[in-house]
C-alpha atoms as a printed R data frame, in Angstrom:
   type eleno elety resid chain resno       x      y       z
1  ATOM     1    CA   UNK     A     1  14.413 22.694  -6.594
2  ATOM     2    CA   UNK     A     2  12.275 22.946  -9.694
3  ATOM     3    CA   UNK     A     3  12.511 20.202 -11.751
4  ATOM     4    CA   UNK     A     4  12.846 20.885 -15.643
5  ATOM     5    CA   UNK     A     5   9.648 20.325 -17.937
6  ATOM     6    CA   UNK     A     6  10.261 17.096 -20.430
7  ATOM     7    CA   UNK     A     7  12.393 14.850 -17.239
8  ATOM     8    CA   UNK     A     8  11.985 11.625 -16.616
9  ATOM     9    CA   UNK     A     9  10.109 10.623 -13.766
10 ATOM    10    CA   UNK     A    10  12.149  8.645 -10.481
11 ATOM    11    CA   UNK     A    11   9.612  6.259 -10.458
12 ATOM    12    CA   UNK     A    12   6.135  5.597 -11.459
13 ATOM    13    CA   UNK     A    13   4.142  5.387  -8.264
14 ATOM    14    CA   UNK     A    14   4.489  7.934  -5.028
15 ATOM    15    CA   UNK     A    15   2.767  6.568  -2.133
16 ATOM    16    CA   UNK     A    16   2.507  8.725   1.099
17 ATOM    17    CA   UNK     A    17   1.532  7.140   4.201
18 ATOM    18    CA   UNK     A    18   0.162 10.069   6.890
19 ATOM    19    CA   UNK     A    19  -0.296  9.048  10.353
20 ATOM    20    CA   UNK     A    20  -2.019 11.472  12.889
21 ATOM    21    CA   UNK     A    21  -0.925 11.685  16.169
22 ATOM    22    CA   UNK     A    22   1.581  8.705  15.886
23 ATOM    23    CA   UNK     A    23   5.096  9.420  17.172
24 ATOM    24    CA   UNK     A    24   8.242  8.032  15.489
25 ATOM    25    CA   UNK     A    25   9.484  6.302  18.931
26 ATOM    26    CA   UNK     A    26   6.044  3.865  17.834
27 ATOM    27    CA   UNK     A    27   7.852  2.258  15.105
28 ATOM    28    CA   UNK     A    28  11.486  2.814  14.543
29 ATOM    29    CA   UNK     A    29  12.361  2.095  18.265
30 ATOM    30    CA   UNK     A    30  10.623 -1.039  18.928
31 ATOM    31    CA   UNK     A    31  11.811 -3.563  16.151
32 ATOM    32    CA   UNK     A    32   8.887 -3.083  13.760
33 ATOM    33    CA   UNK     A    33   7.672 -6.425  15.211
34 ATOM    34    CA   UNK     A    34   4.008 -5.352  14.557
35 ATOM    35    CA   UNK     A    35   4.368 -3.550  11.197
36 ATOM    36    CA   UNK     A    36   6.497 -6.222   9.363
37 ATOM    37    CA   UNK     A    37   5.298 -5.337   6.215
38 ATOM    38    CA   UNK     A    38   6.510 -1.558   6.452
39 ATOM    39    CA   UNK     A    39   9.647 -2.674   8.269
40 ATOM    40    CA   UNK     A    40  10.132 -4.899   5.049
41 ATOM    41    CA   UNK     A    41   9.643 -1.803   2.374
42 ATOM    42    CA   UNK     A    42  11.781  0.809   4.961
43 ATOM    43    CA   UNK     A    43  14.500 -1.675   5.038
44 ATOM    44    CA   UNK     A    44  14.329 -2.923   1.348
45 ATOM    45    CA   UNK     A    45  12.312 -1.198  -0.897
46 ATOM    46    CA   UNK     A    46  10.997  2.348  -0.034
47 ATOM    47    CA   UNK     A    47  12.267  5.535   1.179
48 ATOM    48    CA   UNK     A    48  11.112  7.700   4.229
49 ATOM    49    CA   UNK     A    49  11.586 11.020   6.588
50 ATOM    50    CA   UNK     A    50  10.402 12.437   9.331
51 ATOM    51    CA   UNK     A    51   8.589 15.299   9.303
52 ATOM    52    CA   UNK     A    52   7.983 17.752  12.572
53 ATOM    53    CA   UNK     A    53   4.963 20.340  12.088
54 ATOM    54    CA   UNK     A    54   4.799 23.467  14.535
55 ATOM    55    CA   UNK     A    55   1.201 23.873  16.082
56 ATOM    56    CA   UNK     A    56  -1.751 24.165  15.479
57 ATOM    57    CA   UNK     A    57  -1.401 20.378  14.830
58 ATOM    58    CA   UNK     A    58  -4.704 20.400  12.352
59 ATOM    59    CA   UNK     A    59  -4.376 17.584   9.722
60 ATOM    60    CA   UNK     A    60  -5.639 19.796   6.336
61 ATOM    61    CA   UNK     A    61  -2.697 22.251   7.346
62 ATOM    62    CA   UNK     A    62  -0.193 19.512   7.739
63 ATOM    63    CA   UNK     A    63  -1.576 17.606   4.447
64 ATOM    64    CA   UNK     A    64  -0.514 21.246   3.128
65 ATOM    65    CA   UNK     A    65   2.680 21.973   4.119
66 ATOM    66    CA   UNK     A    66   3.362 17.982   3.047
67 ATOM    67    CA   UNK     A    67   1.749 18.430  -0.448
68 ATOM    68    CA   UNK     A    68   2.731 21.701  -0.972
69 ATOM    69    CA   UNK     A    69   5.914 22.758   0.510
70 ATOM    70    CA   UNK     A    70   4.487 26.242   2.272
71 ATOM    71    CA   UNK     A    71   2.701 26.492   5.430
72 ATOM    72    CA   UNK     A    72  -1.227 27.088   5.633
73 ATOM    73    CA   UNK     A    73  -2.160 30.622   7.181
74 ATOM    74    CA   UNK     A    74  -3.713 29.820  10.570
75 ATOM    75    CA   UNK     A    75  -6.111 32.267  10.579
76 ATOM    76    CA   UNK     A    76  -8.363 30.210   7.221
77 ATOM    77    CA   UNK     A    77  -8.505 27.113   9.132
78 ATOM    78    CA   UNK     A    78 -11.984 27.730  11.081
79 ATOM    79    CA   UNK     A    79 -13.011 29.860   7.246
């Protein structure tokens, strides 16, 4: 949904954190005990989704369909 030229902002700062490769089960199901710091801004502080891409799994087309809400033609990856 388009937002309307001359709004306010919902906050200041947008930070996205991409990992490659790393599966959701990594984190969320095993207590956060070695990412205390993220647990602490899920929990607290931030807010997050999951994402599923459909193949080819190549991280520009994925940083694309993130950034820009449409997915990449397959066919201009190897252009």
């Amino acid at each position: 949904m388009p937002i309307p030229l001359g709004t306010n902002p919902l906050t200041k700062r947008l930070i996205l954190i991409v990992a490659d490769g790393l599966r959701t089960s990594n984190i969320l199901d095993h207590e956060m005990r070695n990412t205390p710091f993220i647990k602490h801004i899920l929990q607290n502080e931030g807010a997050y989704a999951i994402s599923f891409t459909r193949v080819p799994t190549e991280t520009r087309t994925c940083h694309v369909v993130l950034l820009a809400g449409f997915y990449e033609d397959v066919a201009s990856i190897t252009k």
